[in-house]
mmCIF file of C-alpha atoms in Angstrom:
data_model
loop_
_atom_site.group_PDB
_atom_site.id
_atom_site.type_symbol
_atom_site.label_atom_id
_atom_site.label_comp_id
_atom_site.label_asym_id
_atom_site.label_seq_id
_atom_site.Cartn_x
_atom_site.Cartn_y
_atom_site.Cartn_z
ATOM 1 C CA ASP M 1 106.841 -28.614 -34.313
ATOM 2 C CA LYS M 2 108.723 -30.646 -36.684
ATOM 3 C CA TYR M 3 109.508 -28.139 -39.659
ATOM 4 C CA GLU M 4 109.682 -24.641 -37.800
ATOM 5 C CA GLY M 5 113.689 -23.929 -37.702
ATOM 6 C CA ILE M 6 115.565 -24.451 -34.428
ATOM 7 C CA GLY M 7 114.699 -21.607 -32.062
ATOM 8 C CA ASN M 8 111.993 -19.840 -34.272
ATOM 9 C CA ARG M 9 108.630 -19.454 -32.631
ATOM 10 C CA ARG M 10 106.250 -22.273 -33.558
ATOM 11 C CA TYR M 11 103.069 -20.558 -33.362
ATOM 12 C CA MET M 12 101.608 -17.266 -32.070
ATOM 13 C CA GLU M 13 98.536 -16.864 -29.779
ATOM 14 C CA ILE M 14 96.025 -14.132 -29.076
ATOM 15 C CA GLU M 15 93.252 -14.376 -26.253
ATOM 16 C CA PHE M 16 90.473 -11.913 -25.913
ATOM 17 C CA ALA M 17 88.048 -12.088 -23.201
ATOM 18 C CA LEU M 18 83.774 -11.909 -24.990
ATOM 19 C CA PRO M 19 81.701 -9.638 -23.758
ATOM 20 C CA ASN M 20 79.021 -10.956 -20.964
ATOM 21 C CA GLU M 21 76.262 -9.337 -22.730
ATOM 22 C CA LEU M 22 76.308 -11.514 -25.646
ATOM 23 C CA LYS M 23 75.148 -15.441 -25.258
ATOM 24 C CA THR M 24 75.442 -17.511 -28.117
ATOM 25 C CA VAL M 25 78.215 -18.606 -30.066
ATOM 26 C CA GLU M 26 76.977 -16.797 -33.399
ATOM 27 C CA GLN M 27 77.321 -13.365 -31.676
ATOM 28 C CA TYR M 28 80.353 -14.676 -30.226
ATOM 29 C CA ARG M 29 81.667 -14.862 -33.361
ATOM 30 C CA GLN M 30 80.312 -12.307 -34.976
ATOM 31 C CA ILE M 31 83.382 -10.068 -33.074
ATOM 32 C CA ILE M 32 86.129 -13.065 -33.888
ATOM 33 C CA ASP M 33 85.551 -13.127 -37.509
ATOM 34 C CA ALA M 34 85.670 -9.689 -37.603
ATOM 35 C CA PHE M 35 88.798 -9.321 -35.924
ATOM 36 C CA ILE M 36 90.342 -12.690 -37.926
ATOM 37 C CA GLU M 37 88.716 -10.739 -40.879
ATOM 38 C CA LYS M 38 90.981 -7.650 -39.734
ATOM 39 C CA HIS M 39 94.092 -9.269 -39.260
ATOM 40 C CA LEU M 40 94.391 -12.646 -39.982
ATOM 41 C CA LYS M 41 92.546 -13.449 -43.015
ATOM 42 C CA ASP M 42 96.576 -14.009 -44.541
ATOM 43 C CA HIS M 43 97.113 -16.689 -41.765
ATOM 44 C CA TYR M 44 96.794 -20.683 -41.086
ATOM 45 C CA TYR M 45 94.796 -20.271 -37.686
ATOM 46 C CA ALA M 46 92.306 -22.149 -35.502
ATOM 47 C CA TYR M 47 90.624 -20.880 -32.329
ATOM 48 C CA ALA M 48 88.222 -22.135 -29.467
ATOM 49 C CA ILE M 49 85.516 -20.167 -27.561
ATOM 50 C CA HIS M 50 85.402 -21.348 -23.895
ATOM 51 C CA ASP M 51 83.140 -20.321 -20.900
ATOM 52 C CA LYS M 52 83.914 -20.908 -17.776
ATOM 53 C CA ILE M 53 82.873 -19.197 -14.543
ATOM 54 C CA GLY M 54 86.101 -16.736 -13.690
ATOM 55 C CA VAL M 55 88.228 -17.360 -10.662
ATOM 56 C CA MET M 56 88.105 -13.910 -9.445
ATOM 57 C CA SER M 57 84.432 -13.135 -10.718
ATOM 58 C CA ASN M 58 81.832 -14.451 -8.077
ATOM 59 C CA GLY M 59 80.258 -16.949 -10.061
ATOM 60 C CA GLN M 60 79.696 -14.710 -13.411
ATOM 61 C CA HIS M 61 80.906 -16.111 -16.416
ATOM 62 C CA HIS M 62 84.180 -15.933 -18.121
ATOM 63 C CA PRO M 63 83.127 -15.860 -22.400
ATOM 64 C CA HIS M 64 87.027 -15.912 -23.889
ATOM 65 C CA VAL M 65 88.719 -17.096 -27.188
ATOM 66 C CA HIS M 66 91.571 -18.107 -27.674
ATOM 67 C CA ILE M 67 93.148 -17.918 -31.267
ATOM 68 C CA MET M 68 96.716 -20.178 -32.569
ATOM 69 C CA PHE M 69 97.786 -18.777 -35.544
ATOM 70 C CA SER M 70 101.435 -19.006 -37.723
ATOM 71 C CA GLU M 71 102.761 -15.894 -38.602
ATOM 72 C CA ARG M 72 103.818 -16.931 -41.417
ATOM 73 C CA LEU M 73 101.711 -15.784 -44.478
ATOM 74 C CA ILE M 74 99.474 -16.435 -46.737
ATOM 75 C CA ASP M 75 101.858 -15.397 -49.575
ATOM 76 C CA GLU M 76 100.557 -15.259 -53.695
ATOM 77 C CA VAL M 77 102.757 -18.605 -54.055
ATOM 78 C CA GLU M 78 100.395 -20.567 -51.909
ATOM 79 C CA LYS M 79 97.053 -19.596 -52.730
ATOM 80 C CA LYS M 80 98.238 -20.917 -56.563
ATOM 81 C CA LYS M 81 99.415 -23.386 -54.536
ATOM 82 C CA GLU M 82 99.794 -24.872 -51.301
ATOM 83 C CA ARG M 83 103.124 -25.796 -50.134
ATOM 84 C CA PRO M 84 103.865 -28.651 -48.106
ATOM 85 C CA ALA M 85 104.471 -28.424 -44.446
ATOM 86 C CA LYS M 86 108.384 -29.053 -45.666
ATOM 87 C CA TYR M 87 108.689 -26.169 -47.605
ATOM 88 C CA PHE M 88 105.748 -24.038 -45.819
ATOM 89 C CA PHE M 89 108.576 -23.399 -42.590
ATOM 90 C CA VAL M 90 111.829 -23.342 -44.400
ATOM 91 C CA TYR M 91 113.410 -19.460 -44.490
ATOM 92 C CA PRO M 92 111.491 -18.060 -47.626
ATOM 93 C CA ALA M 93 113.532 -17.562 -50.866
ATOM 94 C CA ARG M 94 115.441 -13.874 -51.346
ATOM 95 C CA LYS M 95 116.742 -11.451 -54.048
ATOM 96 C CA LYS M 96 119.688 -13.230 -56.076
ATOM 97 C CA LYS M 97 122.301 -11.681 -56.002
ATOM 98 C CA ASP M 98 122.111 -10.355 -59.349
ATOM 99 C CA GLY M 99 118.839 -8.542 -58.588
ATOM 100 C CA THR M 100 116.703 -10.425 -60.043
ATOM 101 C CA GLU M 101 113.214 -12.278 -58.374
ATOM 102 C CA PRO M 102 113.375 -15.798 -57.565
ATOM 103 C CA THR M 103 111.320 -17.584 -59.323
ATOM 104 C CA PHE M 104 107.660 -19.172 -58.785
ATOM 105 C CA ASP M 105 109.384 -22.228 -58.182
ATOM 106 C CA GLU M 106 111.825 -21.535 -56.023
ATOM 107 C CA LYS M 107 109.664 -19.567 -53.997
ATOM 108 C CA TYR M 108 107.314 -22.567 -53.407
ATOM 109 C CA ARG M 109 110.192 -24.541 -52.998
ATOM 110 C CA ARG M 110 111.284 -22.188 -49.759
ATOM 111 C CA GLY M 111 109.247 -20.975 -46.858
ATOM 112 C CA ALA M 112 106.567 -18.656 -46.604
ATOM 113 C CA PRO M 113 107.538 -15.015 -45.370
ATOM 114 C CA LYS M 114 106.928 -14.412 -41.549
ATOM 115 C CA ASN M 115 104.256 -11.271 -41.225
ATOM 116 C CA ARG M 116 106.803 -9.228 -38.805
ATOM 117 C CA ASN M 117 104.167 -6.923 -37.646
ATOM 118 C CA TRP M 118 103.588 -9.907 -34.863
ATOM 119 C CA ALA M 119 106.883 -8.853 -33.421
ATOM 120 C CA ALA M 120 106.705 -5.233 -33.036
ATOM 121 C CA LYS M 121 105.432 -5.054 -29.476
ATOM 122 C CA SER M 122 103.957 -1.225 -30.871
ATOM 123 C CA PHE M 123 101.493 -3.530 -32.753
ATOM 124 C CA LEU M 124 99.844 -4.926 -29.463
ATOM 125 C CA SER M 125 97.976 -0.793 -28.904
ATOM 126 C CA VAL M 126 97.156 -1.097 -32.791
ATOM 127 C CA LEU M 127 95.264 -5.070 -32.234
ATOM 128 C CA ARG M 128 93.546 -3.367 -28.779
ATOM 129 C CA ALA M 129 92.198 -0.474 -30.686
ATOM 130 C CA ASP M 130 90.603 -2.564 -33.199
ATOM 131 C CA PHE M 131 89.193 -5.378 -30.961
ATOM 132 C CA ALA M 132 87.744 -2.310 -28.658
ATOM 133 C CA LYS M 133 85.667 -1.002 -32.147
ATOM 134 C CA ILE M 134 84.715 -4.465 -33.488
ATOM 135 C CA GLN M 135 83.887 -5.112 -29.574
ATOM 136 C CA ASN M 136 81.392 -1.903 -29.663
ATOM 137 C CA GLU M 137 79.983 -2.413 -33.275
ATOM 138 C CA VAL M 138 78.604 -5.793 -32.589
ATOM 139 C CA LEU M 139 77.487 -4.755 -28.824
ATOM 140 C CA ALA M 140 75.177 -1.830 -31.001
ATOM 141 C CA LYS M 141 74.099 -4.248 -33.813
ATOM 142 C CA ASN M 142 72.726 -6.676 -30.901
ATOM 143 C CA GLY M 143 71.107 -3.531 -29.414
ATOM 144 C CA PHE M 144 73.650 -2.686 -26.296
ATOM 145 C CA SER M 145 74.264 0.570 -25.458
ATOM 146 C CA ILE M 146 77.236 -0.416 -23.287
ATOM 147 C CA ARG M 147 80.458 0.337 -24.511
ATOM 148 C CA VAL M 148 84.325 -0.783 -24.286
ATOM 149 C CA ASP M 149 87.138 1.423 -24.127
ATOM 150 C CA HIS M 150 91.046 -0.188 -24.908
ATOM 151 C CA ARG M 151 92.243 3.508 -23.392
ATOM 152 C CA THR M 152 94.351 3.730 -20.505
ATOM 153 C CA LEU M 153 92.140 5.337 -17.266
ATOM 154 C CA LYS M 154 93.795 7.931 -17.155
ATOM 155 C CA VAL M 155 93.296 9.306 -20.917
ATOM 156 C CA GLN M 156 89.986 8.149 -20.258
ATOM 157 C CA LYS M 157 89.304 10.189 -17.095
ATOM 158 C CA ALA M 158 90.849 13.364 -18.957
ATOM 159 C CA GLU M 159 88.517 13.404 -21.540
ATOM 160 C CA ALA M 160 85.541 13.164 -19.151
ATOM 161 C CA GLU M 161 86.659 15.888 -17.167
ATOM 162 C CA LYS M 162 86.911 17.715 -20.378
ATOM 163 C CA ASN M 163 83.507 16.747 -21.453
ATOM 164 C CA GLY M 164 81.966 17.706 -18.489
ATOM 165 C CA ASP M 165 80.826 14.580 -17.566
ATOM 166 C CA THR M 166 81.596 14.326 -13.516
ATOM 167 C CA PHE M 167 79.898 10.839 -12.905
ATOM 168 C CA ILE M 168 81.489 9.082 -15.135
ATOM 169 C CA ALA M 169 85.364 10.854 -13.889
ATOM 170 C CA LYS M 170 84.462 9.761 -10.646
ATOM 171 C CA LEU M 171 84.300 6.048 -11.910
ATOM 172 C CA LEU M 172 87.458 6.401 -13.536
ATOM 173 C CA ASN M 173 89.121 7.851 -10.687
ATOM 174 C CA ARG M 174 90.895 4.396 -9.533
ATOM 175 C CA MET M 175 94.340 2.989 -10.056
ATOM 176 C CA PRO M 176 94.797 0.361 -12.468
ATOM 177 C CA GLU M 177 94.256 -3.292 -11.660
ATOM 178 C CA GLU M 178 98.165 -5.544 -11.994
ATOM 179 C CA TYR M 179 98.035 -8.151 -14.431
ATOM 180 C CA ILE M 180 99.171 -10.947 -11.885
ATOM 181 C CA GLY M 181 98.702 -14.165 -14.507
ATOM 182 C CA ILE M 182 96.488 -17.373 -14.300
ATOM 183 C CA VAL M 183 98.702 -19.564 -12.521
ATOM 184 C CA SER M 184 98.817 -16.955 -9.695
ATOM 185 C CA CYS M 185 95.156 -16.320 -9.522
ATOM 186 C CA GLN M 186 95.006 -20.324 -9.306
ATOM 187 C CA ASN M 187 97.380 -20.038 -5.930
ATOM 188 C CA SER M 188 94.716 -19.070 -3.152
ATOM 189 C CA ASP M 189 98.061 -18.690 -0.837
ATOM 190 C CA ASN M 190 99.380 -16.330 -3.016
ATOM 191 C CA PRO M 191 100.013 -12.289 -1.668
ATOM 192 C CA LYS M 192 99.183 -10.933 -4.751
ATOM 193 C CA LEU M 193 96.157 -12.180 -5.540
ATOM 194 C CA GLU M 194 94.547 -11.514 -1.926
ATOM 195 C CA ARG M 195 95.687 -7.109 -2.630
ATOM 196 C CA LEU M 196 93.899 -7.510 -5.636
ATOM 197 C CA LYS M 197 90.581 -9.395 -4.095
ATOM 198 C CA GLU M 198 91.069 -6.300 -1.138
ATOM 199 C CA MET M 199 91.643 -3.397 -4.513
ATOM 200 C CA ARG M 200 88.486 -5.185 -5.852
ATOM 201 C CA LYS M 201 85.575 -4.833 -2.937
ATOM 202 C CA LEU M 202 87.498 -1.691 -2.590
ATOM 203 C CA ARG M 203 86.541 -0.466 -6.317
ATOM 204 C CA ASN M 204 83.280 -2.133 -5.511
ATOM 205 C CA LYS M 205 82.768 0.104 -2.582
ATOM 206 C CA HIS M 206 83.488 3.628 -4.756
ATOM 207 C CA PHE M 207 81.018 2.372 -7.035
ATOM 208 C CA ASP M 208 78.471 1.463 -5.236
ATOM 209 C CA PHE M 209 78.493 4.947 -3.548
ATOM 210 C CA VAL M 210 79.079 6.804 -6.960
ATOM 211 C CA LEU M 211 75.996 5.237 -8.300
ATOM 212 C CA LYS M 212 74.491 6.347 -5.469
ATOM 213 C CA THR M 213 75.488 9.556 -4.861
ATOM 214 C CA ASP M 214 74.730 9.958 -8.321
ATOM 215 C CA SER M 215 71.052 8.633 -8.466
ATOM 216 C CA LEU M 216 69.935 10.992 -5.326
ATOM 217 C CA SER M 217 71.764 14.010 -7.253
ATOM 218 C CA LYS M 218 69.608 13.397 -10.229
ATOM 219 C CA GLU M 219 66.329 12.732 -8.283
ATOM 220 C CA ILE M 220 66.718 15.834 -6.332
ATOM 221 C CA GLU M 221 67.526 17.446 -9.258
ATOM 222 C CA GLU M 222 64.480 16.505 -10.682
ATOM 223 C CA LEU M 223 62.178 17.533 -8.224
ATOM 224 C CA GLU M 224 63.767 21.209 -8.813
ATOM 225 C CA THR M 225 63.232 21.233 -12.280
ATOM 226 C CA LYS M 226 59.388 20.266 -11.914
ATOM 227 C CA ASP M 227 58.775 22.667 -8.891
ATOM 228 C CA ALA M 228 60.500 24.657 -10.831
ATOM 229 C CA VAL M 229 58.116 24.673 -13.925
ATOM 230 C CA LEU M 230 55.368 24.505 -11.698
ATOM 231 C CA ALA M 231 56.169 27.924 -10.572
ATOM 232 C CA SER M 232 56.845 29.266 -13.632
ATOM 233 C CA SER M 233 53.138 28.318 -15.031
ATOM 234 C CA MET M 234 51.793 29.230 -11.741
ATOM 235 C CA ASN M 235 53.592 33.094 -11.819
ATOM 236 C CA ALA M 236 52.478 33.296 -15.921
ATOM 237 C CA LYS M 237 48.548 32.179 -15.102
ATOM 238 C CA LYS M 238 48.626 35.232 -12.057
ATOM 239 C CA PHE M 239 50.312 37.569 -14.882
ATOM 240 C CA MET M 240 47.857 36.592 -17.239
ATOM 241 C CA GLU M 241 45.109 37.427 -14.928
ATOM 242 C CA SER M 242 46.396 40.572 -13.878
ATOM 243 C CA ASP M 243 45.630 43.543 -13.980
ATOM 244 C CA GLU M 244 48.795 44.429 -16.032
ATOM 245 C CA PHE M 245 48.413 41.814 -18.300
ATOM 246 C CA LYS M 246 44.758 43.121 -19.228
ATOM 247 C CA SER M 247 46.413 46.767 -19.626
ATOM 248 C CA GLN M 248 48.832 45.754 -22.591
ATOM 249 C CA ASN M 249 48.578 46.539 -25.911
ATOM 250 C CA THR M 250 47.029 44.206 -28.445
ATOM 251 C CA ASP M 251 51.160 43.924 -30.241
ATOM 252 C CA GLU M 252 52.407 43.389 -26.782
ATOM 253 C CA ILE M 253 50.272 40.569 -25.530
ATOM 254 C CA GLN M 254 50.656 38.686 -29.197
ATOM 255 C CA GLU M 255 54.477 39.300 -28.447
ATOM 256 C CA LEU M 256 54.023 37.432 -25.269
ATOM 257 C CA LYS M 257 51.405 34.855 -26.343
ATOM 258 C CA GLU M 258 54.251 34.047 -29.128
ATOM 259 C CA LYS M 259 57.302 33.894 -26.714
ATOM 260 C CA LEU M 260 55.360 31.693 -24.435
ATOM 261 C CA LYS M 261 54.479 29.618 -27.506
ATOM 262 C CA LEU M 262 58.363 29.066 -28.040
ATOM 263 C CA SER M 263 58.972 28.524 -24.328
ATOM 264 C CA VAL M 264 56.494 25.340 -24.448
ATOM 265 C CA GLU M 265 57.250 23.687 -27.291
ATOM 266 C CA GLU M 266 61.056 24.084 -25.976
ATOM 267 C CA VAL M 267 60.695 22.513 -22.576
ATOM 268 C CA ASN M 268 57.929 19.494 -24.657
ATOM 269 C CA ARG M 269 61.060 18.918 -26.890
ATOM 270 C CA TRP M 270 63.560 19.096 -24.102
ATOM 271 C CA LYS M 271 60.891 16.636 -22.829
ATOM 272 C CA ARG M 272 61.221 13.918 -26.093
ATOM 273 C CA ALA M 273 65.346 14.211 -25.212
ATOM 274 C CA ILE M 274 65.074 13.352 -21.271
ATOM 275 C CA ILE M 275 63.939 10.391 -19.460
ATOM 276 C CA SER M 276 63.347 9.918 -15.784
ATOM 277 C CA GLN M 277 66.059 8.137 -13.207
ATOM 278 C CA HIS M 278 63.510 5.663 -12.998
ATOM 279 C CA ASP M 279 62.606 5.399 -16.359
ATOM 280 C CA ALA M 280 66.564 4.990 -17.370
ATOM 281 C CA GLU M 281 67.639 2.250 -14.704
ATOM 282 C CA GLU M 282 64.210 0.591 -16.357
ATOM 283 C CA LYS M 283 65.217 0.956 -19.764
ATOM 284 C CA ALA M 284 69.030 -1.139 -18.701
ATOM 285 C CA ARG M 285 67.452 -3.229 -17.586
ATOM 286 C CA LEU M 286 65.464 -4.105 -20.234
ATOM 287 C CA GLU M 287 68.836 -4.211 -22.068
ATOM 288 C CA TYR M 288 69.560 -6.612 -20.328
ATOM 289 C CA MET M 289 67.496 -8.879 -20.170
ATOM 290 C CA THR M 290 67.042 -11.953 -22.415
ATOM 291 C CA PRO M 291 63.621 -11.630 -24.466
ATOM 292 C CA SER M 292 61.824 -14.631 -22.605
ATOM 293 C CA GLU M 293 63.173 -12.394 -19.762
ATOM 294 C CA ARG M 294 61.662 -8.719 -20.645
ATOM 295 C CA GLU M 295 58.549 -10.789 -21.640
ATOM 296 C CA LEU M 296 58.295 -11.926 -18.484
ATOM 297 C CA TRP M 297 59.022 -8.456 -16.803
ATOM 298 C CA HIS M 298 56.697 -7.307 -18.189
ATOM 299 C CA GLN M 299 53.204 -9.246 -17.746
ATOM 300 C CA TYR M 300 54.528 -9.290 -13.564
ATOM 301 C CA PHE M 301 54.185 -5.120 -13.667
ATOM 302 C CA GLU M 302 51.221 -5.059 -15.515
ATOM 303 C CA THR M 303 49.504 -7.828 -13.178
ATOM 304 C CA LEU M 304 50.502 -6.040 -10.629
ATOM 305 C CA ALA M 305 49.501 -2.554 -12.236
ATOM 306 C CA GLN M 306 45.802 -4.065 -12.770
ATOM 307 C CA LYS M 307 45.663 -5.714 -9.406
ATOM 308 C CA LYS M 308 46.194 -1.793 -8.476
ATOM 309 C CA GLN M 309 43.716 -0.239 -10.375
ATOM 310 C CA LEU M 310 40.735 -2.681 -9.525
ATOM 311 C CA GLU M 311 41.540 -1.912 -6.123
ATOM 312 C CA GLN M 312 41.232 2.306 -6.591
ATOM 313 C CA PHE M 313 38.046 1.182 -7.689
ATOM 314 C CA LEU M 314 37.006 -0.581 -5.048
ATOM 315 C CA GLN M 315 37.872 2.008 -2.631
ATOM 316 C CA ASN M 316 36.142 4.830 -5.130
ATOM 317 C CA ILE M 317 33.198 2.514 -5.817
ATOM 318 C CA LYS M 318 30.219 4.370 -3.904
ATOM 319 C CA LYS M 319 27.907 1.771 -2.053
ATOM 320 C CA PRO M 320 24.414 1.870 -2.542
ATOM 321 C CA ASP M 321 21.661 2.706 0.318
ATOM 322 C CA GLN M 322 20.483 -0.478 1.555
ATOM 323 C CA ARG M 323 16.752 1.011 0.816
ATOM 324 C CA GLN M 324 17.289 0.394 -3.281
ATOM 325 C CA SER M 325 17.260 -3.402 -3.088
ATOM 326 C CA GLU M 326 18.299 -3.545 -6.813
ATOM 327 C CA ALA M 327 21.400 -1.337 -7.198
ATOM 328 C CA MET M 328 22.468 -3.330 -3.858
ATOM 329 C CA GLN M 329 22.469 -5.994 -5.565
ATOM 330 C CA HIS M 330 24.535 -4.993 -8.798
ATOM 331 C CA TYR M 331 26.999 -3.347 -6.088
ATOM 332 C CA GLU M 332 27.485 -6.603 -4.571
ATOM 333 C CA GLU M 333 27.652 -8.563 -7.606
ATOM 334 C CA ILE M 334 30.100 -5.769 -9.203
ATOM 335 C CA VAL M 335 32.397 -5.753 -6.085
ATOM 336 C CA THR M 336 32.216 -9.837 -5.320
ATOM 337 C CA GLY M 337 33.557 -9.467 -9.492
ATOM 338 C CA ILE M 338 36.146 -7.321 -9.012
ATOM 339 C CA LYS M 339 37.446 -8.832 -5.333
ATOM 340 C CA SER M 340 37.724 -12.725 -7.579
ATOM 341 C CA GLN M 341 39.984 -10.803 -10.314
ATOM 342 C CA ILE M 342 42.551 -8.815 -7.795
ATOM 343 C CA PHE M 343 42.669 -12.844 -5.945
ATOM 344 C CA ALA M 344 43.783 -13.991 -9.889
ATOM 345 C CA LEU M 345 45.756 -11.175 -10.851
ATOM 346 C CA LEU M 346 47.695 -11.632 -7.283
ATOM 347 C CA SER M 347 47.784 -15.741 -7.892
ATOM 348 C CA SER M 348 49.235 -14.912 -11.415
ATOM 349 C CA ALA M 349 51.916 -12.272 -9.905
ATOM 350 C CA ALA M 350 52.782 -14.964 -7.101
ATOM 351 C CA ILE M 351 53.762 -17.260 -9.459
ATOM 352 C CA LEU M 352 56.073 -14.918 -11.674
ATOM 353 C CA LYS M 353 57.481 -13.307 -8.554
ATOM 354 C CA PRO M 354 60.022 -16.341 -8.038
ATOM 355 C CA SER M 355 61.413 -15.544 -11.588
ATOM 356 C CA ILE M 356 61.297 -12.059 -11.488
ATOM 357 C CA GLU M 357 63.507 -12.341 -8.399
ATOM 358 C CA GLU M 358 65.903 -14.420 -10.001
ATOM 359 C CA ILE M 359 65.965 -11.982 -12.895
ATOM 360 C CA ASN M 360 66.675 -9.063 -9.964
ATOM 361 C CA ARG M 361 69.710 -10.978 -8.747
ATOM 362 C CA LYS M 362 71.268 -11.569 -12.372
ATOM 363 C CA LEU M 363 70.605 -7.920 -12.960
#
């Protein structure tokens, strides 16, 4: 403020949101430090990480960073000998009239040059693209499959349609939000704020509809595929038991067996590559849990699975004849022991249930 020229910009600020998937300062810094290394390593800067409940986010956290920096470059002179503020902020030394470069001392006593990229509006697109790339690399490094995209909804939707991904295309088929600014967000009577809130409600309904429709269609596809595989297996078995098959000569039978073997191998390859809708949802849930939440989740459902197995065992165990007193005694001991285990598992599940419900609410 004291030394920068009158009418000149004192500093610039970059503010960007940090992904909610990340939770620690160390994880946030993986993004910030990479961004600074790419664009601000030759500038003086300072930054602060904030985490607050967003005005428009229905109670969700809104981690973000403010980076303040000078447009002036840390040039070769500054790297060798740091200028005092009274020199750093003045106009840089120019070439002399005879075309010769100013001396080191002349450059030192004049200001550091400005990076003109920061004055170009087109540079914003470069920053957004780099920030998206860095953020996606950090998300992948920390085990998250979600990715961000700096491009317009229109471009993303066109790409999804080109790739045949109708589900993503439907999600992207929406109007972009209009930025209304921090001050407008804090004014509850602002009509722009009301419109934005209404728009978000409708968008969330749209998301829910697309997700439910996609989930149902995938479940139907899975059932149809299983039915088709079962029908093919039964037809193959019938054919191999038929007189027509038995009447084939050895070479023909061998050729059919080879074809069948290749088909089975192909099905098994697909089995490894494709997961069910239920498994996909479970995988997504686990990805968004902390290690301690994941442990609780596994413990709870393992407890329920053990309880179910014991209940099925009780249903299937055969009660001996009343006249077989020794066998009856063993049976009652086993039943009592299993019932005691089921009760213990039920108690454990009841203790874990509130934590599981809290995880579900968060998800």
